Amino acid sequence: MSADSCSDCFAWGIWRRRGLCAACNSFRNRGHQPGKCQTCGRTLPLKKGVCRLCHCQARAIPRTWQRPDLTTAATTGQQLFLADQIRRVHLAARRPRSRTSPATVRHQPRALCWTVPRWRQDRLFEAARDMSRVTVPDVAPLDPAFTDYVAAQADNHADAQGWSPGLRERVQQSLYLLTAVHGPHETIKASTVATLPRQQSRRAVLRVTEVLATLELLNDDRPDPLDQWIHRRLSRVHPEIGEEALVWINIVRHGGPRRRPRSPATVRNQLSSAIPFLLACSERYCTLRQVTRGDLAEWLAQCPAPHNEAVALRSMFKTLKSQRLLFTNPARGVSLGARPGRVPRPLSPKAIQSMAEAAATDPALKLLIALIGIHALYPHQARALPVSAIDFVRGRLAHGDIDHPLETFTRQAAADYMELRRERWPNTRNSHLFISSQTAYSRAAVTIGWMQVVLRGLPVTAQRLREDRILEEAAVTGADPQHLCVMFNITPETGLRYIRFFQPDPADSDDASPSHLETS
């Protein structure tokens, strides 16, 4: 009997024979074949391609409800230990710290009633919490009633949204960890939720945030993406000019006296149109009070289509004058010019052929092409279309002002997509026709970004697809603008814009001839 380190796992202990600890001796006797370890490179008996020492190192890293990462030792190194103590440490970690184990608490009937504390104790020091290394067996809830209440509400939310069993379990595990270390008088920060192990995707973290926001327990401290974008665009502008432009952007974004707030898209478009002028002013001036009317006229004269730039600059200087940051408004009375227009063009035969080949293997793309390219729906109408709009019994596409007959192509495309939808998301409660992995477990419609992903790689956009359908109708009906306005619910100005393709103005020398439509 002698004290030494084990030849396999290097653990220090007292050996009776062969220089191995009891655990490694048992590991060898279980029939594990020797080989080269994929992590440390030693030749030893292996289990799943890894020696026992690397297995112990992987199990020593807390990973919540994930499986151990067998490559941990390759990045973190080996942590040595005393012989025959690893199993005892793991068993001790699984023992509950209270009379009722966390697993028992989770399987008990959920508490449906819980009252918010009347008083809240503010913390003197607010330290950031890192939940990435917290495991379920190590945590006992501070308030079991609060934890049960949140779990019960999450179950109700999961039933209403049609979550899958796997997603439900991951969300419940995350909520258990969060509510176990937060008291009922605390709100849970979104930055704390973001430190949870993300598993295979961000879906569980998003659903946890959704549940906490529904229960009014979320403190959303995430940075605003639009704020970050605005400051990034103004970073190259002179600091004083940037502060003046920021006053204008905040009023456009949040509104003011007699000013209603604008959409984020409008904020982005107006700032993007004004940024080149602000950069040019930063090279000559240190404040917008030095800008003259001549500077504006000179700048707009060199713009190929100055309408958008003129609108943004007039809005900026008018706002700054109303805030008394300028003495005079140099943009007052500046002409906006003609709104930039574009004559719609038909799709080429090559583009149509590539769409047909891609739609043959993608049911979502096939149905999208049918709704926009045949029924001429706007992109936002197609995204907001409910499942009930497809009536296979009556053979109609009906929703609101839309009432079209279902021809063979659209009917087959809708049937193929509905079959795919049922197979991929059998428990979804989303009533929209088009859903994605993110919206299947909520009630929201897909975004324009989803549509861009579906059409990625194709030489066409959703708007171009709809324009091609209107041009085809105009070619068949003799380019009658009144017929286009009635059939597609467009304004007379828009109808005349489509007719310009068949009756081009002499000034539009770059317009294509109507013969291209017949070939497509």
Coordinates of C-alpha atoms in Angstrom, one line a residue:
M1 CA 0.0 0.0 0.0
S2 CA 1.6 3.3 -1.1
A3 CA 0.5 6.9 -1.8
D4 CA 1.0 8.0 -5.4
S5 CA -0.8 9.4 -8.4
C6 CA -3.0 7.2 -10.6
S7 CA -1.3 6.3 -13.9
D8 CA -4.6 6.9 -15.9
C9 CA -6.3 9.9 -14.3
F10 CA -3.4 11.3 -12.3
A11 CA -5.5 11.4 -9.1
W12 CA -3.6 11.3 -5.8
G13 CA -4.5 8.4 -3.5
I14 CA -3.4 5.2 -1.9
W15 CA -3.1 2.2 -4.3
R16 CA -3.1 -1.4 -3.5
R17 CA -2.3 -2.8 -6.9
R18 CA -1.3 -1.9 -10.5
G19 CA -0.9 1.8 -9.7
L20 CA -4.6 2.6 -10.5
C21 CA -7.3 4.1 -8.5
A22 CA -10.5 2.1 -7.9
A23 CA -12.5 4.1 -10.4
C24 CA -9.9 3.7 -13.2
N25 CA -9.5 0.0 -12.4
S26 CA -13.3 -0.4 -12.7
F27 CA -13.2 1.6 -15.9
R28 CA -10.7 -0.8 -17.4
N29 CA -12.6 -3.9 -16.2
R30 CA -15.8 -2.8 -18.0
G31 CA -14.4 -3.7 -21.3
H32 CA -13.6 -0.3 -22.7
Q33 CA -11.1 -0.8 -25.6
P34 CA -7.8 1.1 -25.5
G35 CA -7.2 3.8 -28.1
K36 CA -6.0 7.4 -28.7
C37 CA -8.1 9.9 -26.7
Q38 CA -9.7 12.5 -29.0
T39 CA -9.1 15.3 -26.4
C40 CA -5.8 14.7 -24.7
G41 CA -4.2 12.3 -27.2
R42 CA -3.1 9.7 -24.7
T43 CA -3.5 5.9 -25.4
L44 CA -5.9 4.7 -22.8
P45 CA -9.2 2.8 -22.5
L46 CA -11.9 5.0 -24.1
K47 CA -15.6 5.6 -23.7
K48 CA -17.1 7.5 -26.6
G49 CA -13.6 8.2 -27.9
V50 CA -12.5 10.0 -24.7
C51 CA -10.5 8.7 -21.6
R52 CA -11.9 8.8 -18.1
L53 CA -9.9 11.9 -17.1
C54 CA -11.4 14.0 -19.9
H55 CA -14.8 12.6 -19.0
C56 CA -14.4 13.8 -15.4
Q57 CA -13.2 17.2 -16.6
A58 CA -16.3 17.6 -18.9
R59 CA -18.7 16.6 -16.1
A60 CA -17.0 19.1 -13.7
I61 CA -18.2 22.1 -15.9
P62 CA -21.8 23.1 -15.1
R63 CA -23.9 23.0 -18.2
T64 CA -27.5 23.4 -16.8
W65 CA -29.5 20.8 -18.8
Q66 CA -27.0 20.2 -21.7
R67 CA -24.9 17.1 -22.1
P68 CA -21.3 17.4 -21.1
D69 CA -18.9 18.8 -23.7
L70 CA -16.2 16.1 -24.0
T71 CA -13.8 18.6 -25.6
T72 CA -13.7 20.8 -22.6
A73 CA -10.3 19.7 -21.4
A74 CA -8.7 20.7 -24.8
T75 CA -9.6 24.4 -24.0
T76 CA -9.7 24.7 -20.2
G77 CA -7.0 22.1 -19.3
Q78 CA -7.2 19.3 -16.7
Q79 CA -8.2 19.9 -13.1
L80 CA -6.6 17.2 -10.9
F81 CA -8.4 15.8 -7.9
L82 CA -8.2 13.3 -5.1
A83 CA -8.8 9.7 -5.9
D84 CA -12.3 8.2 -5.7
Q85 CA -13.9 11.6 -4.8
I86 CA -15.4 12.6 -8.1
R87 CA -18.5 10.4 -7.8
R88 CA -19.1 11.5 -4.3
V89 CA -18.9 15.2 -5.2
H90 CA -21.4 14.7 -8.1
L91 CA -23.8 12.8 -5.8
A92 CA -23.5 15.5 -3.2
A93 CA -24.3 18.2 -5.8
R94 CA -27.6 16.4 -6.7
R95 CA -28.8 16.3 -3.1
P96 CA -31.5 18.9 -2.4
R97 CA -30.6 21.7 0.0
S98 CA -34.1 21.7 1.4
R99 CA -36.7 19.1 2.3
T100 CA -38.3 19.4 -1.1
S101 CA -36.1 19.0 -4.1
P102 CA -36.3 21.3 -7.1
A103 CA -37.5 18.4 -9.3
T104 CA -40.3 17.7 -6.9
V105 CA -41.3 21.3 -6.8
R106 CA -41.6 21.4 -10.6
H107 CA -43.8 18.3 -10.7
Q108 CA -46.2 19.5 -8.0
P109 CA -49.4 21.3 -9.1
R110 CA -48.7 24.8 -10.1
A111 CA -49.8 27.7 -7.9
L112 CA -52.3 29.7 -10.0
C113 CA -52.6 32.5 -7.5
W114 CA -49.9 34.8 -6.3
T115 CA -50.0 38.4 -5.1
V116 CA -47.4 41.0 -6.0
P117 CA -45.7 42.3 -2.9
R118 CA -47.0 45.7 -1.8
W119 CA -43.6 47.0 -1.0
R120 CA -40.3 46.6 -2.9
Q121 CA -36.9 46.9 -1.3
D122 CA -34.5 48.6 -3.7
R123 CA -30.9 47.3 -3.7
L124 CA -28.1 49.5 -2.7
F125 CA -25.7 47.9 -5.2
E126 CA -27.1 46.3 -8.4
A127 CA -24.6 43.7 -9.5
A128 CA -24.9 41.9 -12.9
R129 CA -26.0 38.3 -12.7
D130 CA -24.4 35.6 -14.9
M131 CA -26.7 32.6 -15.3
S132 CA -24.4 30.7 -17.7
R133 CA -22.9 28.5 -15.0
V134 CA -25.9 27.9 -12.7
T135 CA -27.3 24.4 -12.7
V136 CA -30.8 23.3 -11.7
P137 CA -29.8 20.9 -8.9
D138 CA -27.7 23.6 -7.2
V139 CA -30.5 26.1 -6.8
A140 CA -33.3 26.2 -4.3
P141 CA -36.0 28.8 -4.9
L142 CA -36.0 31.9 -2.6
D143 CA -39.8 31.9 -2.8
P144 CA -41.3 28.6 -3.9
A145 CA -44.8 30.2 -4.3
F146 CA -43.4 32.8 -6.7
T147 CA -41.5 30.1 -8.7
D148 CA -44.7 28.0 -9.0
Y149 CA -46.8 31.0 -10.0
V150 CA -44.4 31.9 -12.9
A151 CA -44.3 28.2 -13.9
A152 CA -48.1 28.0 -14.0
Q153 CA -48.4 31.1 -16.1
A154 CA -45.7 29.8 -18.5
D155 CA -47.7 26.6 -18.9
N156 CA -50.8 28.5 -19.7
H157 CA -48.9 30.7 -22.2
A158 CA -47.4 27.5 -23.8
D159 CA -50.8 26.0 -24.2
A160 CA -52.1 29.2 -25.8
Q161 CA -49.2 29.5 -28.2
G162 CA -48.9 25.8 -29.1
W163 CA -45.3 25.3 -28.0
S164 CA -43.6 22.0 -28.6
P165 CA -42.7 19.8 -25.6
G166 CA -39.0 20.4 -26.0
L167 CA -39.4 24.2 -26.1
R168 CA -41.8 24.1 -23.1
E169 CA -39.2 22.2 -21.1
R170 CA -36.4 24.5 -21.9
V171 CA -38.4 27.6 -21.1
Q172 CA -39.5 26.1 -17.8
Q173 CA -35.9 25.2 -16.9
S174 CA -34.8 28.8 -17.6
L175 CA -37.7 30.3 -15.7
Y176 CA -36.9 28.1 -12.7
L177 CA -33.3 29.3 -12.7
L178 CA -34.3 32.9 -12.9
T179 CA -37.1 32.9 -10.4
A180 CA -35.0 30.8 -8.0
V181 CA -32.3 33.5 -7.6
H182 CA -34.7 36.5 -7.9
G183 CA -37.0 37.5 -5.2
P184 CA -40.7 38.3 -5.8
H185 CA -40.0 42.0 -5.2
E186 CA -37.4 42.1 -8.1
T187 CA -37.8 42.5 -11.8
I188 CA -35.6 40.4 -14.0
K189 CA -33.4 42.2 -16.4
A190 CA -33.3 41.2 -20.1
S191 CA -29.5 41.2 -19.9
T192 CA -29.7 38.5 -17.2
V193 CA -32.0 36.4 -19.4
A194 CA -29.5 36.7 -22.2
T195 CA -26.8 35.0 -20.1
L196 CA -28.8 31.7 -20.0
P197 CA -27.4 28.8 -22.0
R198 CA -28.8 29.2 -25.5
Q199 CA -29.0 25.5 -26.3
Q200 CA -29.5 25.0 -30.1
S201 CA -31.0 28.4 -30.8
R202 CA -32.1 31.7 -29.3
R203 CA -35.8 30.6 -29.4
A204 CA -35.9 29.6 -25.7
V205 CA -34.4 32.9 -24.6
L206 CA -36.9 34.8 -26.7
R207 CA -39.8 32.9 -25.2
V208 CA -38.6 33.4 -21.7
T209 CA -38.4 37.2 -22.3
E210 CA -41.9 37.0 -23.8
V211 CA -43.3 35.3 -20.7
L212 CA -41.7 37.7 -18.3
A213 CA -42.9 40.7 -20.2
T214 CA -46.5 39.2 -20.2
L215 CA -46.3 38.9 -16.4
E216 CA -44.8 42.4 -16.1
L217 CA -41.6 41.0 -14.4
L218 CA -39.2 42.1 -17.2
N219 CA -36.8 45.0 -16.9
D220 CA -35.9 45.5 -20.6
D221 CA -32.4 47.0 -20.4
R222 CA -31.4 45.9 -23.9
P223 CA -29.9 48.7 -26.1
D224 CA -32.3 50.1 -28.7
P225 CA -31.1 49.0 -32.2
L226 CA -32.3 52.2 -33.7
D227 CA -30.4 54.3 -31.2
Q228 CA -27.3 52.4 -32.0
W229 CA -27.8 52.8 -35.7
I230 CA -28.4 56.6 -35.4
H231 CA -25.3 57.2 -33.3
R232 CA -23.3 55.0 -35.7
R233 CA -24.3 57.1 -38.6
L234 CA -23.6 60.4 -36.8
S235 CA -20.2 59.3 -35.5
R236 CA -18.4 60.8 -38.5
V237 CA -20.2 64.1 -38.3
H238 CA -18.8 67.1 -36.4
P239 CA -19.8 66.7 -32.7
E240 CA -21.8 70.0 -32.5
I241 CA -23.5 69.4 -35.8
G242 CA -24.3 65.8 -34.7
E243 CA -25.9 67.1 -31.5
E244 CA -28.1 69.5 -33.5
A245 CA -29.1 66.7 -35.9
L246 CA -29.8 64.4 -32.9
V247 CA -32.3 67.0 -31.6
W248 CA -34.1 66.8 -34.9
I249 CA -34.1 63.0 -35.1
N250 CA -35.5 62.7 -31.6
I251 CA -38.4 64.9 -32.4
V252 CA -39.1 63.0 -35.7
R253 CA -38.9 59.7 -33.8
H254 CA -40.7 60.5 -30.6
G255 CA -42.9 63.5 -31.6
G256 CA -43.3 66.9 -30.0
P257 CA -45.7 69.8 -29.8
R258 CA -48.0 69.4 -32.8
R259 CA -45.7 66.7 -34.2
R260 CA -46.7 63.1 -34.2
P261 CA -43.9 60.4 -34.0
R262 CA -42.9 58.8 -37.3
S263 CA -42.2 55.2 -37.9
P264 CA -38.6 53.8 -37.6
A265 CA -38.5 53.3 -41.4
T266 CA -39.2 57.1 -41.9
V267 CA -36.5 57.9 -39.3
R268 CA -34.0 55.8 -41.1
N269 CA -34.9 57.2 -44.6
Q270 CA -34.8 60.8 -43.5
L271 CA -31.5 60.5 -41.7
S272 CA -29.9 58.6 -44.5
S273 CA -31.0 61.4 -46.9
A274 CA -29.5 64.1 -44.6
I275 CA -26.2 62.4 -43.7
P276 CA -24.3 63.3 -46.9
F277 CA -25.2 67.0 -46.4
L278 CA -24.2 66.8 -42.7
L279 CA -20.8 65.3 -43.7
A280 CA -20.3 68.0 -46.3
C281 CA -21.1 70.7 -43.7
S282 CA -18.7 69.1 -41.2
E283 CA -15.8 69.8 -43.6
R284 CA -16.6 73.6 -43.7
Y285 CA -18.6 74.5 -40.6
C286 CA -18.8 73.6 -36.9
T287 CA -22.5 74.3 -36.5
L288 CA -25.6 74.3 -38.7
R289 CA -26.2 78.0 -37.8
Q290 CA -23.5 78.8 -40.4
V291 CA -25.3 77.1 -43.3
T292 CA -26.8 79.5 -45.9
R293 CA -29.4 79.2 -48.5
G294 CA -26.7 79.1 -51.1
D295 CA -25.1 76.1 -49.5
L296 CA -28.5 74.3 -49.7
A297 CA -29.1 75.2 -53.3
E298 CA -25.5 74.2 -54.3
W299 CA -25.9 70.8 -52.6
L300 CA -29.3 70.0 -54.0
A301 CA -28.2 71.0 -57.5
Q302 CA -25.6 68.2 -57.6
C303 CA -28.1 65.6 -56.4
P304 CA -29.5 63.5 -59.3
A305 CA -33.0 63.2 -57.7
P306 CA -33.1 65.8 -54.9
H307 CA -36.7 65.2 -53.7
N308 CA -35.9 63.0 -50.8
E309 CA -32.9 65.1 -49.7
A310 CA -34.9 68.3 -49.9
V311 CA -37.7 66.8 -47.8
A312 CA -35.2 65.7 -45.1
L313 CA -33.3 69.0 -45.0
R314 CA -36.5 71.1 -44.9
S315 CA -37.8 69.0 -42.0
M316 CA -34.4 69.3 -40.2
F317 CA -34.0 73.1 -40.4
K318 CA -37.7 73.7 -39.7
T319 CA -37.4 71.6 -36.5
L320 CA -34.2 73.3 -35.4
K321 CA -35.7 76.7 -36.0
S322 CA -38.8 75.8 -33.9
Q323 CA -36.4 74.7 -31.1
R324 CA -34.6 78.0 -31.3
L325 CA -31.3 76.4 -32.2
L326 CA -31.1 78.4 -35.4
F327 CA -31.6 82.1 -36.0
T328 CA -33.1 81.7 -39.5
N329 CA -34.3 78.7 -41.6
P330 CA -32.2 78.5 -44.7
A331 CA -34.4 75.8 -46.2
R332 CA -37.6 77.8 -46.1
G333 CA -39.2 78.0 -49.6
V334 CA -36.7 75.5 -51.1
S335 CA -38.4 73.6 -53.9
L336 CA -38.8 69.9 -53.4
G337 CA -38.6 69.1 -57.1
A338 CA -40.5 66.3 -58.7
R339 CA -40.9 63.0 -56.8
P340 CA -38.7 60.4 -58.4
G341 CA -40.7 58.0 -60.4
R342 CA -39.9 54.7 -62.2
V343 CA -41.7 53.1 -65.1
P344 CA -42.4 49.5 -64.2
R345 CA -40.7 46.9 -66.3
P346 CA -41.8 43.3 -67.0
L347 CA -39.7 40.4 -65.8
S348 CA -37.4 38.7 -68.3
P349 CA -38.0 35.1 -69.4
K350 CA -34.7 34.1 -67.6
A351 CA -36.0 35.5 -64.3
I352 CA -39.3 33.7 -64.7
Q353 CA -37.6 30.4 -65.5
S354 CA -35.3 30.7 -62.4
M355 CA -38.4 31.4 -60.2
A356 CA -40.2 28.4 -61.6
E357 CA -37.2 26.1 -60.8
A358 CA -36.8 27.5 -57.3
A359 CA -40.6 27.2 -56.5
A360 CA -40.7 23.6 -57.6
T361 CA -38.7 22.6 -54.4
D362 CA -40.0 25.3 -52.0
P363 CA -43.7 25.3 -51.1
A364 CA -43.5 28.6 -49.3
L365 CA -42.0 30.3 -52.3
K366 CA -44.5 28.7 -54.6
L367 CA -47.5 30.0 -52.6
L368 CA -45.9 33.4 -52.3
I369 CA -45.4 33.6 -56.1
A370 CA -49.1 32.6 -56.6
L371 CA -50.4 35.2 -54.2
I372 CA -48.3 38.1 -55.5
G373 CA -47.6 37.1 -59.1
I374 CA -51.1 35.9 -59.9
H375 CA -53.5 37.6 -57.5
A376 CA -51.4 40.8 -57.3
L377 CA -51.5 41.1 -53.5
Y378 CA -49.3 43.6 -51.8
P379 CA -46.4 42.1 -49.9
H380 CA -47.8 43.2 -46.6
Q381 CA -51.2 41.7 -47.6
A382 CA -49.6 38.3 -48.3
R383 CA -47.8 38.4 -44.9
A384 CA -51.0 39.3 -43.0
L385 CA -53.2 36.7 -44.8
P386 CA -54.9 34.3 -42.3
V387 CA -55.3 30.6 -42.9
S388 CA -59.1 31.0 -43.2
A389 CA -58.5 33.1 -46.3
I390 CA -57.9 30.0 -48.4
D391 CA -61.3 28.4 -48.8
F392 CA -60.8 25.0 -50.6
V393 CA -64.5 24.2 -50.4
R394 CA -65.8 27.2 -52.3
G395 CA -62.6 27.7 -54.2
R396 CA -62.1 31.3 -53.2
L397 CA -59.3 33.5 -51.8
A398 CA -61.3 35.8 -49.6
H399 CA -60.1 38.2 -46.9
G400 CA -61.4 41.7 -46.4
D401 CA -61.7 43.4 -49.7
I402 CA -59.9 40.5 -51.4
D403 CA -62.3 38.0 -53.1
H404 CA -60.6 36.0 -56.0
P405 CA -61.3 32.6 -57.4
L406 CA -58.7 30.0 -56.7
E407 CA -57.2 28.7 -60.0
T408 CA -55.4 25.3 -60.2
F409 CA -51.9 26.7 -59.6
T410 CA -52.8 28.6 -56.4
R411 CA -55.0 25.8 -55.1
Q412 CA -52.1 23.2 -55.5
A413 CA -49.6 25.7 -54.0
A414 CA -51.8 26.3 -51.0
A415 CA -52.4 22.6 -50.5
D416 CA -48.6 21.8 -50.6
Y417 CA -47.8 24.6 -48.2
M418 CA -50.5 23.6 -45.7
E419 CA -49.2 20.1 -45.6
L420 CA -45.7 21.4 -44.9
R421 CA -47.1 23.7 -42.3
R422 CA -48.8 20.9 -40.5
E423 CA -45.8 18.6 -40.6
R424 CA -43.3 21.3 -39.3
W425 CA -45.5 23.0 -36.7
P426 CA -48.3 20.6 -35.8
N427 CA -49.1 22.5 -32.5
T428 CA -48.9 26.1 -33.6
R429 CA -51.8 28.4 -32.7
N430 CA -50.7 31.2 -35.1
S431 CA -53.6 32.0 -37.4
H432 CA -51.5 33.6 -40.1
L433 CA -51.0 31.6 -43.3
F434 CA -47.2 32.2 -43.5
I435 CA -45.3 31.4 -40.3
S436 CA -41.7 30.8 -39.5
S437 CA -39.7 29.2 -36.7
Q438 CA -39.9 32.4 -34.7
T439 CA -43.6 33.2 -35.2
A440 CA -44.9 29.7 -35.0
Y441 CA -45.0 29.9 -31.2
S442 CA -46.6 33.4 -31.1
R443 CA -49.5 35.2 -32.8
A444 CA -47.3 37.6 -34.8
A445 CA -47.1 37.7 -38.6
V446 CA -43.8 37.1 -40.5
T447 CA -41.7 40.2 -41.2
I448 CA -40.5 41.6 -44.4
G449 CA -37.1 40.0 -43.6
W450 CA -38.7 36.5 -43.8
M451 CA -39.9 37.4 -47.3
Q452 CA -36.5 38.6 -48.3
V453 CA -35.0 35.3 -47.1
V454 CA -37.5 33.3 -49.2
L455 CA -36.7 35.4 -52.3
R456 CA -33.0 35.4 -51.7
G457 CA -30.9 34.3 -54.7
L458 CA -33.7 35.2 -57.2
P459 CA -33.4 38.1 -59.6
V460 CA -36.8 39.5 -58.5
T461 CA -38.4 41.2 -55.5
A462 CA -41.9 41.0 -54.3
Q463 CA -42.7 44.4 -55.7
R464 CA -41.3 43.5 -59.1
L465 CA -43.4 40.4 -59.1
R466 CA -46.6 42.3 -58.5
E467 CA -45.7 44.9 -61.1
D468 CA -45.2 42.1 -63.7
R469 CA -48.7 40.9 -63.0
I470 CA -50.2 44.3 -63.5
L471 CA -48.3 44.8 -66.7
E472 CA -49.5 41.5 -68.0
E473 CA -53.1 42.6 -67.2
A474 CA -52.5 45.9 -69.0
A475 CA -51.2 44.1 -72.1
V476 CA -54.3 41.9 -72.3
T477 CA -56.8 44.7 -71.8
G478 CA -55.3 47.2 -74.1
A479 CA -53.5 49.3 -71.5
D480 CA -56.7 50.7 -70.0
P481 CA -55.7 52.7 -66.8
Q482 CA -59.3 52.7 -65.5
H483 CA -59.5 48.9 -65.7
L484 CA -56.2 48.6 -63.7
C485 CA -57.4 51.0 -61.0
V486 CA -60.6 49.0 -60.5
M487 CA -59.1 45.6 -60.6
F488 CA -55.9 46.2 -58.5
N489 CA -57.2 49.0 -56.2
I490 CA -54.5 51.5 -57.3
T491 CA -54.7 55.3 -57.7
P492 CA -55.1 56.9 -61.1
E493 CA -51.6 58.3 -60.9
T494 CA -50.2 54.7 -60.4
G495 CA -52.4 53.4 -63.2
L496 CA -51.0 56.0 -65.6
R497 CA -47.5 55.1 -64.5
Y498 CA -48.1 51.5 -65.7
I499 CA -49.5 52.8 -69.0
R500 CA -46.3 54.8 -69.6
F501 CA -44.6 51.5 -70.4
F502 CA -47.0 51.0 -73.4
Q503 CA -47.1 54.7 -74.3
P504 CA -43.7 56.1 -73.3
D505 CA -43.1 59.8 -73.2
P506 CA -40.5 61.1 -75.7
A507 CA -38.3 62.3 -72.7
D508 CA -38.1 58.7 -71.3
S509 CA -35.5 57.5 -73.8
D510 CA -34.4 54.7 -71.5
D511 CA -37.8 53.0 -71.3
A512 CA -38.1 49.6 -72.8
S513 CA -40.5 48.9 -75.7
P514 CA -43.8 47.0 -75.1
S515 CA -42.4 44.2 -77.2
H516 CA -40.4 43.0 -74.2
L517 CA -43.6 42.2 -72.3
E518 CA -44.8 39.9 -75.1
T519 CA -41.6 37.8 -74.9
S520 CA -41.9 37.4 -71.1

